[in-house]
CSV table of C-alpha atoms and ligand atoms in Angstrom, one decimal:
chain,number,residue,atom,x,y,z
A,1,UNK,CA,161.4,138.6,-74.3
A,2,UNK,CA,165.1,138.5,-73.6
A,3,UNK,CA,165.3,142.2,-73.9
A,4,UNK,CA,162.4,142.4,-71.2
A,5,UNK,CA,164.2,140.1,-68.9
A,6,UNK,CA,167.4,142.1,-69.2
A,7,UNK,CA,165.6,145.2,-68.5
A,8,UNK,CA,164.0,143.7,-65.6
A,9,UNK,CA,167.3,142.3,-64.3
A,10,UNK,CA,169.0,145.8,-64.7
A,11,UNK,CA,166.1,147.5,-62.9
A,12,UNK,CA,166.4,145.0,-60.0
A,13,UNK,CA,170.2,145.6,-59.7
A,14,UNK,CA,169.6,149.3,-59.7
A,15,UNK,CA,167.0,148.9,-57.1
A,16,UNK,CA,169.4,146.8,-55.0
A,17,UNK,CA,172.0,149.2,-55.3
A,18,UNK,CA,169.8,152.1,-54.3
A,19,UNK,CA,168.7,149.9,-51.3
A,20,UNK,CA,172.4,149.5,-50.2
A,21,UNK,CA,173.1,153.2,-50.2
A,22,UNK,CA,170.0,153.7,-48.3
A,23,UNK,CA,171.0,151.1,-45.7
A,24,UNK,CA,174.3,152.9,-45.3
A,25,UNK,CA,172.6,156.1,-44.2
A,26,UNK,CA,170.9,153.9,-41.6
A,27,UNK,CA,174.2,153.1,-39.8
A,28,UNK,CA,175.0,154.9,-36.8
A,29,UNK,CA,178.9,155.2,-36.6
A,30,UNK,CA,180.3,155.4,-33.1
A,31,UNK,CA,184.0,156.0,-32.3
A,32,UNK,CA,185.5,154.7,-29.1
A,33,UNK,CA,188.8,153.9,-27.6
A,34,UNK,CA,188.7,150.5,-26.1
A,35,UNK,CA,191.5,150.9,-23.5
A,36,UNK,CA,189.1,152.1,-20.7
A,37,UNK,CA,187.5,149.3,-18.8
A,38,UNK,CA,184.7,149.2,-17.5
A,39,UNK,CA,183.6,151.7,-20.2
A,40,UNK,CA,185.0,150.2,-23.2
A,41,UNK,CA,187.4,147.3,-23.8
A,42,UNK,CA,187.5,144.1,-25.7
A,43,UNK,CA,186.2,140.7,-25.0
A,44,UNK,CA,188.9,138.4,-26.5
A,45,UNK,CA,186.5,135.4,-26.7
A,46,UNK,CA,184.6,137.3,-29.3
A,47,UNK,CA,185.3,138.5,-32.9
A,48,UNK,CA,184.7,141.8,-34.8
A,49,UNK,CA,181.8,144.1,-33.7
A,50,UNK,CA,180.8,141.7,-31.0
A,51,UNK,CA,184.2,141.9,-29.2
A,52,UNK,CA,183.6,145.4,-28.1
A,53,UNK,CA,182.1,145.5,-24.6
A,54,UNK,CA,181.6,147.8,-21.5
A,55,UNK,CA,179.1,150.5,-20.4
A,56,UNK,CA,179.5,152.7,-23.3
A,57,UNK,CA,178.9,149.9,-25.9
A,58,UNK,CA,175.6,149.1,-24.2
A,59,UNK,CA,174.8,152.7,-24.4
A,60,UNK,CA,175.7,152.9,-28.0
A,61,UNK,CA,173.5,149.9,-28.8
A,62,UNK,CA,170.7,151.6,-27.0
A,63,UNK,CA,171.1,154.8,-28.9
A,64,UNK,CA,171.3,153.0,-32.2
A,65,UNK,CA,168.2,151.0,-31.4
A,66,UNK,CA,166.2,153.9,-30.3
A,67,UNK,CA,167.1,155.9,-33.5
A,68,UNK,CA,166.1,152.8,-35.6
A,69,UNK,CA,169.7,152.5,-36.9
A,70,UNK,CA,172.3,149.8,-37.2
A,71,UNK,CA,175.3,150.4,-34.9
A,72,UNK,CA,178.8,150.4,-36.4
A,73,UNK,CA,181.6,150.8,-33.7
A,74,UNK,CA,184.9,152.3,-35.0
A,75,UNK,CA,187.6,151.5,-32.5
A,76,UNK,CA,190.5,154.0,-32.5
A,77,UNK,CA,192.8,156.0,-30.2
A,78,UNK,CA,191.3,158.4,-27.6
A,79,UNK,CA,192.5,161.5,-29.4
A,80,UNK,CA,191.6,160.1,-32.7
A,81,UNK,CA,187.9,159.8,-31.4
A,82,UNK,CA,187.8,163.5,-30.9
A,83,UNK,CA,189.2,164.2,-34.3
A,84,UNK,CA,186.8,161.8,-36.0
A,85,UNK,CA,183.8,163.7,-34.6
A,86,UNK,CA,185.4,167.0,-35.7
A,87,UNK,CA,185.8,165.9,-39.3
A,88,UNK,CA,182.4,164.1,-39.4
A,89,UNK,CA,183.8,160.7,-40.2
A,90,UNK,CA,181.7,159.3,-37.4
A,91,UNK,CA,178.4,160.5,-36.0
A,92,UNK,CA,179.5,160.6,-32.3
A,93,UNK,CA,182.1,159.4,-29.9
A,94,UNK,CA,181.0,157.6,-26.7
A,95,UNK,CA,184.3,156.8,-25.0
A,96,UNK,CA,183.9,157.8,-21.3
A,97,UNK,CA,184.3,161.6,-22.3
A,98,UNK,CA,184.1,164.0,-19.2
A,99,UNK,CA,182.5,167.2,-19.8
A,100,UNK,CA,185.2,169.8,-20.0
A,101,UNK,CA,185.1,173.6,-20.8
A,102,UNK,CA,187.2,173.0,-24.0
A,103,UNK,CA,185.1,170.3,-25.3
A,104,UNK,CA,182.0,172.2,-24.7
A,105,UNK,CA,183.5,174.9,-26.9
A,106,UNK,CA,184.6,172.6,-29.7
A,107,UNK,CA,181.8,170.1,-29.8
A,108,UNK,CA,178.1,169.5,-29.1
A,109,UNK,CA,178.0,167.7,-25.9
A,110,UNK,CA,175.1,165.5,-24.8
A,111,UNK,CA,173.5,165.8,-21.3
A,112,UNK,CA,175.3,163.9,-18.6
A,113,UNK,CA,175.2,160.2,-18.2
A,114,UNK,CA,176.2,158.3,-15.1
A,115,UNK,CA,178.4,155.2,-15.3
A,116,UNK,CA,178.4,154.0,-11.7
A,117,UNK,CA,181.3,155.5,-9.8
A,118,UNK,CA,183.9,155.2,-12.4
A,119,UNK,CA,184.7,158.9,-12.7
A,120,UNK,CA,183.4,160.0,-9.3
A,121,UNK,CA,187.0,160.2,-8.2
A,122,UNK,CA,190.3,160.5,-10.1
A,123,UNK,CA,193.3,158.8,-8.7
A,124,UNK,CA,197.0,158.1,-9.3
A,125,UNK,CA,198.2,154.5,-9.1
A,126,UNK,CA,201.7,153.2,-8.8
A,127,UNK,CA,203.6,149.9,-8.5
A,128,UNK,CA,202.7,147.6,-5.6
A,129,UNK,CA,206.1,148.3,-3.9
A,130,UNK,CA,205.1,152.0,-3.7
A,131,UNK,CA,201.4,151.5,-2.5
A,132,UNK,CA,200.4,154.6,-0.4
A,133,UNK,CA,203.7,156.3,-0.7
A,134,UNK,CA,202.4,159.4,-2.3
A,135,UNK,CA,199.9,160.8,0.1
A,136,UNK,CA,199.9,164.3,-1.2
A,137,UNK,CA,200.4,166.3,-4.5
A,138,UNK,CA,203.9,167.4,-3.2
A,139,UNK,CA,205.1,163.9,-2.8
A,140,UNK,CA,205.2,163.7,-6.6
A,141,UNK,CA,207.9,166.4,-6.7
A,142,UNK,CA,210.7,165.2,-8.9
A,143,UNK,CA,208.7,162.0,-10.1
A,144,UNK,CA,207.4,161.0,-13.5
A,145,UNK,CA,203.6,160.8,-13.8
A,146,UNK,CA,201.8,159.6,-16.8
A,147,UNK,CA,198.3,160.5,-18.1
A,148,UNK,CA,196.4,159.9,-21.4
A,149,UNK,CA,196.8,162.7,-24.0
A,150,UNK,CA,193.8,164.9,-24.6
A,151,UNK,CA,192.1,163.6,-21.3
A,152,UNK,CA,190.7,165.1,-18.3
A,153,UNK,CA,193.3,163.1,-16.2
A,154,UNK,CA,196.1,164.9,-18.1
A,155,UNK,CA,194.5,168.4,-17.2
A,156,UNK,CA,194.2,167.4,-13.6
A,157,UNK,CA,198.0,166.4,-13.4
A,158,UNK,CA,198.8,169.8,-15.1
A,159,UNK,CA,196.7,171.8,-12.7
A,160,UNK,CA,197.3,169.9,-9.6
A,161,UNK,CA,200.7,168.2,-9.4
A,162,UNK,CA,203.8,170.4,-8.5
A,163,UNK,CA,205.9,172.2,-11.3
A,164,UNK,CA,208.9,170.0,-10.9
A,165,UNK,CA,206.9,166.8,-11.4
A,166,UNK,CA,207.5,165.5,-15.0
A,167,UNK,CA,204.2,164.8,-16.7
A,168,UNK,CA,204.4,162.1,-19.4
A,169,UNK,CA,201.6,162.1,-22.0
A,170,UNK,CA,200.6,158.5,-23.4
A,171,UNK,CA,198.6,157.8,-26.4
A,172,UNK,CA,196.8,154.7,-24.9
A,173,UNK,CA,196.3,153.3,-21.5
A,174,UNK,CA,196.9,149.7,-22.2
A,175,UNK,CA,200.5,150.5,-23.0
A,176,UNK,CA,200.6,152.8,-20.2
A,177,UNK,CA,199.8,150.1,-17.7
A,178,UNK,CA,202.5,148.0,-19.1
A,179,UNK,CA,205.1,150.9,-18.9
A,180,UNK,CA,204.0,151.6,-15.3
A,181,UNK,CA,204.7,147.8,-14.3
A,182,UNK,CA,207.9,148.2,-16.4
A,183,UNK,CA,209.1,151.2,-14.3
A,184,UNK,CA,209.0,153.6,-17.2
A,185,UNK,CA,207.4,156.3,-14.9
A,186,UNK,CA,206.6,156.3,-11.2
A,187,UNK,CA,202.7,156.7,-11.4
A,188,UNK,CA,199.7,156.9,-13.8
A,189,UNK,CA,196.6,159.1,-13.4
A,190,UNK,CA,193.3,157.3,-14.1
A,191,UNK,CA,189.8,157.3,-13.3
A,192,UNK,CA,189.0,155.5,-10.1
A,193,UNK,CA,186.8,152.8,-11.7
A,194,UNK,CA,189.4,152.0,-14.2
A,195,UNK,CA,192.1,151.9,-11.3
A,196,UNK,CA,190.0,149.4,-9.5
A,197,UNK,CA,189.4,147.1,-12.4
A,198,UNK,CA,193.2,147.3,-13.1
A,199,UNK,CA,194.3,146.7,-9.5
A,200,UNK,CA,191.8,143.7,-9.2
A,201,UNK,CA,193.3,142.0,-12.3
A,202,UNK,CA,197.0,142.8,-11.2
A,203,UNK,CA,196.9,142.6,-7.5
A,204,UNK,CA,200.6,141.9,-7.0
A,205,UNK,CA,201.8,144.5,-9.5
A,206,UNK,CA,199.9,147.7,-9.1
A,207,UNK,CA,198.2,149.7,-6.1
A,208,UNK,CA,196.7,153.0,-5.3
A,209,UNK,CA,199.4,155.8,-4.7
A,210,UNK,CA,197.5,157.3,-1.8
A,211,UNK,CA,196.8,160.4,-3.8
A,212,UNK,CA,193.5,161.5,-5.0
A,213,UNK,CA,192.7,164.6,-7.3
A,214,UNK,CA,190.3,167.3,-6.3
A,215,UNK,CA,187.6,167.0,-8.8
A,216,UNK,CA,184.8,169.4,-9.6
A,217,UNK,CA,181.3,167.9,-9.7
A,218,UNK,CA,181.1,169.1,-13.3
A,219,UNK,CA,183.6,166.3,-14.3
A,220,UNK,CA,182.1,163.4,-12.5
A,221,UNK,CA,179.6,162.1,-15.3
A,222,UNK,CA,180.2,161.5,-18.8
A,223,UNK,CA,179.0,163.0,-22.1
A,224,UNK,CA,178.6,162.0,-25.7
A,225,UNK,CA,180.6,164.1,-28.3
A,226,UNK,CA,178.9,165.2,-31.4
A,227,UNK,CA,180.0,167.6,-34.1
A,228,UNK,CA,179.5,171.3,-33.4
A,229,UNK,CA,176.2,172.4,-34.7
A,230,UNK,CA,174.6,168.9,-34.8
A,231,UNK,CA,171.8,170.2,-32.7
A,232,UNK,CA,169.0,167.9,-34.1
A,233,UNK,CA,171.2,164.8,-33.4
A,234,UNK,CA,172.1,166.1,-30.0
A,235,UNK,CA,168.3,166.7,-29.1
A,236,UNK,CA,167.5,163.2,-30.1
A,237,UNK,CA,170.5,161.8,-28.1
A,238,UNK,CA,169.4,163.8,-25.0
A,239,UNK,CA,165.9,162.3,-25.2
A,240,UNK,CA,167.4,158.8,-25.5
A,241,UNK,CA,169.8,159.4,-22.6
A,242,UNK,CA,166.7,160.5,-20.5
A,243,UNK,CA,164.9,157.4,-21.4
A,244,UNK,CA,167.8,155.1,-20.3
A,245,UNK,CA,168.1,157.0,-17.1
A,246,UNK,CA,164.4,156.6,-16.3
A,247,UNK,CA,164.4,153.0,-17.2
A,248,UNK,CA,167.3,152.4,-14.7
A,249,UNK,CA,169.6,151.0,-17.4
A,250,UNK,CA,172.7,152.8,-16.3
A,251,UNK,CA,173.1,150.6,-13.3
A,252,UNK,CA,172.4,147.5,-15.2
A,253,UNK,CA,174.9,148.3,-17.8
A,254,UNK,CA,177.6,149.3,-15.3
A,255,UNK,CA,177.2,146.1,-13.4
A,256,UNK,CA,177.4,144.0,-16.5
A,257,UNK,CA,180.4,145.9,-17.6
A,258,UNK,CA,182.2,145.5,-14.2
A,259,UNK,CA,181.6,141.7,-14.4
A,260,UNK,CA,183.0,141.5,-17.9
A,261,UNK,CA,186.0,143.5,-16.9
A,262,UNK,CA,187.0,141.0,-14.2
A,263,UNK,CA,186.5,138.1,-16.5
A,264,UNK,CA,189.7,136.4,-18.0
A,265,UNK,CA,188.8,137.4,-21.6
A,266,UNK,CA,188.8,141.1,-20.8
A,267,UNK,CA,191.5,143.1,-22.6
A,268,UNK,CA,192.1,146.8,-23.2
A,269,UNK,CA,193.5,147.3,-26.5
A,270,UNK,CA,195.9,149.6,-28.1
A,271,UNK,CA,195.1,151.5,-31.2
A,272,UNK,CA,197.2,153.9,-33.2
A,273,UNK,CA,196.2,157.6,-32.7
A,274,UNK,CA,196.9,158.9,-36.2
B,1,LIG,N1,187.0,160.8,-18.7
B,1,LIG,C1,188.4,161.2,-19.1
B,1,LIG,C2,188.3,162.1,-20.1
B,1,LIG,O1,187.4,162.6,-20.6
B,1,LIG,C3,189.0,159.8,-19.6
B,1,LIG,C4,188.3,159.2,-20.7
B,1,LIG,C5,189.3,158.1,-21.4
B,1,LIG,N2,188.5,157.2,-22.3
B,1,LIG,C6,189.1,156.3,-23.0
B,1,LIG,N3,188.2,155.5,-23.7
B,1,LIG,N4,190.3,156.1,-23.0
B,1,LIG,O2,189.2,162.7,-20.6
């Protein structure tokens, strides 16, 4: 009798273990860099997985739900998000990625998704005292302008600002905002939506520089990054994006994200990019 009980117990444990690893396969791992309100940032009134908020988090939840999977958000630096997709340590990165030629070469990119007007324009912000002082690209001559590394904004700086403008690459935007206020550089290139959130939250410290990049339409929406060759997954994701678009969720998610970004508990956090 005892032997039978022991056997039954052992079997139950085995089944439980098998169940666990089965569950693991049912987790959708999504990388994001929560330094980019209103797309992804942190609600400091919450803890753990619940603390990640913003448009992309709503989208990630929807994707996981539609795939019948449990969502696990892995917060990391913006550059690290791209590496994580490449190495396969996550299934995808949903972090306000613009479509770019280089990314199209190196990853499977989803169809476009539209997060309000966050990236319909790309601007440069500066300290309040210099509001509007930079009306043209040439006005950045001899100045220091920062942009996030491996970002669209960085390549816009490189292609549109004068040769004698010093372009500073920053790892994360949270620190970059502090550095801008601190006078470490003259200006910072950011998506218009993020600029608006940042200025609204710091009206006495920062302002628009007066300059706006010329941006090709191809860069105005966002895409989800997946591993090169993950065609089946990409197809699934595209179908889910189409569904969200048709249901009108993009607008709902963007408005929710904007509201949260203006709340006192919003914070954009710094994560190491190793
Ligand atoms: N859209 C820009 C890009 O693709 C900036 C994205 C930044 N995202 C972030 N979570 N920091 O490069």
